[in-house]
XYZ file of C-alpha atoms in Angstrom:
439
model
C 0.000 0.000 0.000
C 1.367 3.359 -0.967
C 1.884 5.850 1.833
C 2.538 8.753 -0.518
C 0.074 11.544 0.234
C -2.121 12.705 -2.603
C -0.750 15.672 -4.519
C -1.655 19.067 -3.095
C -4.008 21.040 -5.318
C -2.604 24.242 -6.736
C -5.661 26.015 -5.394
C -5.893 24.222 -2.053
C -5.017 27.332 -0.091
C -7.911 29.217 -1.660
C -10.443 27.341 0.505
C -10.629 27.422 4.280
C -9.328 24.425 6.178
C -11.735 22.152 8.073
C -11.350 24.086 11.323
C -11.920 27.368 9.538
C -14.964 25.983 7.721
C -16.582 25.261 11.069
C -16.153 28.887 12.029
C -17.794 30.302 8.889
C -21.086 30.925 10.668
C -19.497 33.002 13.439
C -19.174 36.762 13.642
C -16.104 36.665 11.413
C -17.230 33.757 9.272
C -16.999 35.900 6.166
C -13.281 36.446 6.847
C -12.570 32.744 7.462
C -14.433 31.832 4.276
C -12.022 33.837 2.142
C -9.096 31.473 2.711
C -5.443 32.600 3.019
C -5.128 34.164 -0.433
C -8.518 35.794 -0.156
C -7.592 37.347 3.174
C -4.445 38.845 1.655
C -6.547 40.221 -1.202
C -8.952 41.637 1.379
C -6.094 43.354 3.239
C -4.764 44.851 0.008
C -8.153 46.146 -1.120
C -8.980 47.439 2.376
C -5.690 49.346 2.603
C -5.973 50.682 -0.925
C -9.469 52.036 -0.388
C -8.643 53.516 3.033
C -5.712 55.419 1.551
C -7.843 56.369 -1.457
C -10.283 57.925 1.021
C -7.451 59.651 2.875
C -6.138 61.240 -0.299
C -9.636 62.315 -1.343
C -10.405 64.066 1.957
C -7.203 66.097 1.958
C -9.086 68.521 -0.311
C -12.455 69.001 1.477
C -10.693 69.382 4.829
C -8.330 71.984 3.381
C -11.029 73.802 1.379
C -11.377 76.864 3.628
C -7.592 77.407 3.721
C -7.326 76.943 -0.045
C -10.132 79.409 -0.702
C -8.392 82.013 1.435
C -4.926 81.346 -0.047
C -6.020 81.620 -3.698
C -8.927 84.032 -3.142
C -11.609 81.627 -4.403
C -15.386 81.875 -4.242
C -17.741 78.968 -3.444
C -18.243 78.088 -7.091
C -14.506 77.777 -7.718
C -13.937 75.611 -4.662
C -16.882 73.397 -5.655
C -15.237 72.965 -9.060
C -12.326 71.121 -7.395
C -14.683 68.307 -6.416
C -16.516 68.292 -9.731
C -13.319 68.038 -11.769
C -11.984 65.269 -9.520
C -15.153 63.223 -9.843
C -15.651 63.808 -13.579
C -12.096 62.723 -14.401
C -12.514 59.800 -12.011
C -15.130 58.443 -14.414
C -12.444 58.206 -17.093
C -9.974 56.655 -14.662
C -12.546 54.213 -13.306
C -13.696 53.059 -16.730
C -10.088 52.654 -17.876
C -9.125 50.771 -14.705
C -12.041 48.391 -15.218
C -10.882 47.549 -18.738
C -7.290 47.121 -17.534
C -8.485 44.827 -14.735
C -10.300 42.618 -17.245
C -7.328 42.490 -19.600
C -4.219 42.284 -17.385
C -5.630 41.269 -14.003
C -7.113 42.771 -10.864
C -3.931 43.154 -8.797
C -1.912 44.852 -11.539
C -4.735 47.306 -12.143
C -4.989 47.962 -8.403
C -1.302 48.869 -8.194
C -1.619 51.263 -11.140
C -4.533 53.113 -9.525
C -2.806 53.432 -6.131
C 0.400 54.828 -7.650
C -1.586 57.311 -9.746
C -3.622 58.836 -6.941
C -0.601 58.964 -4.603
C 1.664 60.764 -7.074
C -0.828 63.456 -8.020
C -2.029 64.056 -4.467
C 1.562 64.895 -3.520
C 1.857 67.082 -6.633
C -1.140 69.132 -5.424
C 0.952 70.249 -2.466
C 3.415 71.955 -4.831
C 0.798 73.810 -6.910
C 1.724 77.511 -7.332
C -1.730 78.671 -8.430
C -5.390 77.705 -8.660
C -5.228 76.482 -12.273
C -2.282 74.144 -11.606
C -3.943 72.748 -8.503
C -7.110 72.105 -10.513
C -5.115 70.144 -13.120
C -3.257 68.066 -10.502
C -6.501 67.335 -8.665
C -8.081 66.215 -11.938
C -5.174 63.834 -12.608
C -5.468 62.504 -9.043
C -9.015 61.573 -10.025
C -7.694 59.082 -12.591
C -6.372 56.831 -9.833
C -9.077 57.700 -7.329
C -11.750 56.586 -9.785
C -10.347 53.152 -10.424
C -9.226 51.873 -7.012
C -12.567 50.965 -5.464
C -13.984 49.119 -8.466
C -10.832 47.051 -8.990
C -10.358 46.243 -5.293
C -14.026 45.310 -4.866
C -13.913 42.902 -7.799
C -10.670 41.331 -6.569
C -12.284 40.479 -3.219
C -15.749 39.648 -4.633
C -14.201 36.876 -6.733
C -12.754 35.266 -3.604
C -15.863 35.730 -1.436
C -18.620 33.122 -1.152
C -22.142 34.046 -2.247
C -23.323 33.604 1.341
C -20.908 36.181 2.767
C -20.226 38.482 -0.179
C -22.322 41.389 1.106
C -20.624 41.417 4.511
C -17.198 40.968 2.976
C -17.587 43.871 0.557
C -19.278 45.926 3.268
C -16.142 45.495 5.365
C -14.046 46.668 2.408
C -16.330 49.674 2.089
C -15.822 50.491 5.781
C -12.181 51.270 5.037
C -13.421 54.525 3.491
C -14.380 55.642 7.000
C -10.951 54.554 8.285
C -9.210 56.734 5.703
C -11.625 59.587 6.393
C -10.884 59.360 10.128
C -7.132 59.316 9.503
C -7.459 62.411 7.300
C -9.499 64.187 10.011
C -6.857 63.371 12.648
C -3.991 64.563 10.455
C -5.994 67.678 9.532
C -6.548 68.529 13.204
C -2.843 68.098 14.002
C -1.463 69.860 10.935
C -3.793 72.864 11.063
C -3.264 73.209 14.814
C 0.528 73.444 14.562
C 1.088 75.039 11.140
C -0.270 78.212 9.587
C -3.046 77.747 7.042
C -0.842 78.830 4.121
C 1.528 75.907 4.756
C -0.856 73.436 6.388
C -2.880 72.711 3.241
C 0.334 71.859 1.380
C 1.444 69.481 4.151
C -1.940 67.744 3.974
C -1.380 66.957 0.299
C 2.229 65.879 0.847
C 1.119 63.231 3.326
C -0.702 61.642 0.384
C 2.542 59.822 -0.440
C 1.633 57.119 2.119
C -0.141 54.804 -0.386
C 3.098 54.191 -2.291
C 4.185 51.867 0.536
C 1.135 49.682 -0.054
C 2.120 49.015 -3.674
C 5.286 47.195 -2.599
C 3.256 44.801 -0.440
C 0.605 44.257 -3.122
C 3.247 43.291 -5.662
C 4.706 40.626 -3.373
C 1.715 39.166 -1.524
C -1.586 39.542 -3.404
C -2.836 37.489 -6.362
C -5.988 37.307 -8.469
C -8.541 34.560 -7.751
C -7.460 31.626 -10.014
C -10.965 30.437 -10.959
C -12.089 33.895 -12.033
C -8.798 34.490 -13.847
C -9.241 31.305 -15.865
C -12.818 32.211 -16.809
C -11.807 35.738 -17.783
C -8.841 34.673 -19.924
C -10.958 32.184 -21.877
C -13.442 34.824 -23.018
C -12.865 36.768 -26.250
C -15.005 39.645 -24.879
C -12.893 40.501 -21.842
C -12.543 44.213 -21.234
C -15.047 45.135 -23.968
C -17.096 48.336 -23.713
C -19.239 47.116 -26.588
C -20.311 44.093 -24.529
C -21.740 46.140 -21.635
C -23.802 48.250 -24.076
C -25.073 45.350 -26.186
C -28.885 45.016 -26.158
C -30.543 41.622 -26.026
C -31.022 39.799 -29.334
C -32.388 36.430 -30.458
C -33.723 35.587 -27.031
C -30.326 36.220 -25.430
C -30.268 38.893 -22.706
C -27.931 41.837 -23.233
C -26.269 44.150 -20.739
C -27.494 47.523 -22.011
C -30.421 47.745 -19.579
C -28.213 46.714 -16.672
C -25.594 49.320 -17.551
C -28.115 52.172 -17.883
C -29.927 51.498 -14.611
C -26.757 50.669 -12.670
C -25.320 53.993 -13.839
C -28.441 55.837 -12.628
C -28.278 54.034 -9.289
C -24.660 55.031 -8.847
C -25.404 58.628 -9.866
C -28.099 59.024 -7.233
C -26.205 57.481 -4.344
C -22.960 59.285 -5.071
C -24.638 62.603 -5.816
C -26.087 62.540 -2.310
C -22.916 61.280 -0.690
C -20.416 63.674 -2.261
C -22.668 66.638 -1.555
C -22.260 65.867 2.138
C -18.629 64.739 2.050
C -17.577 67.916 0.229
C -19.560 70.571 2.041
C -20.151 69.438 5.635
C -16.661 70.568 6.843
C -17.223 74.002 5.263
C -20.758 74.147 6.670
C -19.480 73.439 10.182
C -16.769 76.098 10.006
C -18.528 78.929 8.134
C -22.183 78.670 9.188
C -21.775 77.028 12.589
C -18.602 78.897 13.529
C -16.709 75.839 14.768
C -12.944 75.898 15.251
C -10.535 73.397 13.682
C -10.696 71.218 16.799
C -14.466 71.668 17.044
C -14.958 70.645 13.425
C -12.795 67.570 14.026
C -14.967 66.645 17.024
C -18.195 66.888 15.054
C -16.680 64.898 12.200
C -15.785 62.168 14.716
C -19.493 61.478 15.244
C -20.177 61.560 11.509
C -17.277 59.218 10.724
C -18.087 56.825 13.583
C -21.606 56.502 12.235
C -20.185 55.928 8.751
C -17.909 53.089 9.898
C -20.720 51.238 11.679
C -23.041 51.957 8.774
C -20.724 50.215 6.320
C -20.533 47.110 8.513
C -24.271 47.037 9.280
C -25.212 47.645 5.659
C -22.968 44.761 4.597
C -24.783 42.442 6.994
C -28.231 43.641 5.915
C -27.470 43.338 2.203
C -26.918 39.597 2.785
C -30.047 39.286 4.934
C -32.509 41.578 3.130
C -31.090 41.412 -0.373
C -29.222 43.999 -2.425
C -32.252 45.999 -3.593
C -34.085 46.188 -0.255
C -30.949 47.345 1.534
C -30.420 50.195 -0.930
C -34.104 51.206 -0.846
C -34.099 51.309 2.954
C -31.039 53.506 3.321
C -31.910 55.771 0.372
C -35.049 56.758 2.274
C -33.282 57.140 5.619
C -30.389 59.124 4.091
C -32.768 61.615 2.467
C -34.579 62.120 5.785
C -31.286 62.631 7.641
C -30.031 65.237 5.138
C -33.220 67.279 5.461
C -33.042 67.108 9.249
C -29.326 67.982 9.399
C -29.653 70.975 7.068
C -32.585 72.456 9.005
C -31.257 72.357 12.560
C -31.938 75.805 14.084
C -29.107 78.170 14.990
C -27.648 77.572 18.416
C -28.633 73.896 18.508
C -25.094 72.639 17.968
C -25.587 69.757 20.415
C -28.378 68.451 18.183
C -26.046 68.933 15.218
C -23.514 66.720 16.993
C -26.063 64.005 17.792
C -27.562 63.900 14.289
C -24.108 63.522 12.760
C -24.039 59.871 13.821
C -27.243 58.675 12.049
C -26.380 60.840 9.036
C -22.983 59.148 8.663
C -24.551 55.742 9.368
C -27.264 55.927 6.713
C -25.297 57.558 3.902
C -22.597 54.876 4.300
C -24.803 51.809 4.814
C -26.292 52.335 1.364
C -22.826 51.860 -0.157
C -22.209 48.488 1.501
C -24.146 46.544 -1.092
C -22.506 48.250 -4.068
C -19.382 46.098 -4.260
C -21.318 42.840 -4.263
C -24.284 44.092 -6.309
C -22.333 45.562 -9.233
C -19.996 42.539 -9.289
C -22.983 40.191 -9.495
C -24.685 42.147 -12.280
C -21.878 41.454 -14.788
C -20.235 38.262 -16.112
C -16.563 37.613 -15.302
C -15.122 38.688 -18.666
C -16.539 42.234 -18.410
C -16.991 42.540 -14.641
C -14.251 45.129 -14.304
C -15.455 47.069 -17.324
C -19.090 47.079 -16.233
C -18.452 47.891 -12.589
C -15.764 50.455 -13.342
C -17.929 52.234 -15.907
C -21.229 52.351 -14.003
C -19.761 53.229 -10.616
C -17.556 55.994 -11.945
C -19.994 57.398 -14.474
C -22.361 57.764 -11.548
C -19.582 59.438 -9.621
C -18.965 61.917 -12.473
C -22.621 62.804 -13.064
C -23.217 62.909 -9.315
C -20.427 65.485 -9.141
C -22.911 68.046 -10.424
C -24.540 68.026 -6.987
C -21.551 69.468 -5.027
C -21.105 72.113 -7.727
C -24.756 73.173 -7.486
C -24.356 73.450 -3.735
C -21.240 75.602 -4.260
C -22.981 78.042 -6.594
C -26.150 78.182 -4.492
C -24.309 78.533 -1.183
C -23.793 82.286 -1.626
C -27.541 82.927 -1.786
C -29.090 79.946 0.029
C -26.338 79.238 2.522
C -24.480 75.916 2.564
C -27.020 74.358 4.922
C -29.963 75.190 2.684
C -28.211 74.013 -0.477
C -27.343 70.638 1.100
C -30.946 69.487 0.542
C -30.012 68.734 -3.083
C -28.388 65.571 -1.745
C -31.859 64.194 -0.959
C -32.764 64.380 -4.667
C -29.895 62.009 -5.419
C -31.225 59.371 -3.057
C -34.678 59.608 -4.660
C -33.071 58.931 -8.067
C -31.267 55.873 -6.656
C -34.527 54.407 -5.348
C -36.180 54.809 -8.766
C -33.218 53.234 -10.602
C -33.666 49.986 -8.648
C -36.946 49.397 -10.502
C -34.899 48.445 -13.568
C -32.432 46.072 -11.873
C -32.779 42.458 -10.671
C -32.028 41.024 -7.229
C -28.712 39.095 -7.252
C -28.321 37.837 -3.674
C -26.843 34.320 -3.605
C -25.299 34.471 -7.078
C -22.046 32.533 -7.524
C -19.150 34.255 -9.331
C -16.787 32.269 -11.561
């Protein structure tokens, strides 16, 4: 009788061991279910998105100092966000195609390097026009990171846990936001405003360290890679806009409604993310430290919202989760923008549910968009719809900027509620995908 052990499968470390399998129903079952390679992919995507968030928030947190330094009005400062988000649509769509053609990890490294380099470059800008160009180029990397990282992890995650897994990835946005708020409080407390905004941008070099680790430790999911490489349509824009024909379903309807969904959710979100710091400082008269304290409540709510939304998207389904938090987010915006003068304690308290609801709605995005598209065009479809929505949704912060002079920032913030109404309507054209297996 031979005592030679059977050969080890090349993909044996992709699945959890027997002991880990028993723990899959626990609080961290979704993490055990990923397996060793999947957990490394999770760490890479989590870090990439957290640092993506950090680099994004260097601008909104520095907005008041920038406006004073360059002598900008509200419309000009709002244009920073619009340009970033519009160009991010190009970067996101391109990153999706690259991810389908050369792999998820390679595309992830390209996006991280891009947003890190141009965030640092913003700190050296001598004038408004140069800063606008550098911020636009930062958007190329910023647009692609989330879509690529989400797909990388979605292809490792089981159908049972995919919502929670991608919700946890999404929560890293709050981690990066919190880190940016901490650095902002320290930098602006110890340096003059004219130098502090530059230092904020220079700290955006941090993500470059992540790229070294990604290159050595993280790999694409083998099963999904094999399926993608066998398809002649991989990375094809034409495929995601092809209508159904001859009884075969196309992807045109999915792409249109997924783009509308993304537009609504991100229009509401970026309205708040861009203008709340300015609102707190200019209309509520809070100091740097005071603004940081209020943002702590908002960010804490956001972090828990991402995790809770990830759990609920697995329990309720993708569509019900988004419907629920679209309604609650719209209600929270209206309440937050209409708090009477002097009621700053109420402003503090409402920051938590506002952050919770506007973040919980995002938790289902990573799993939902991944499940709407086949493997060969998953990066292309997700990258295009998510970032097109981001670009069109960028109109909302700009409208707030131009209306702020006459309506006040608080009054103009109500435009965010319109975005959430659009998201709820877009779901009428999309199917439920909970439980779908990804090749």
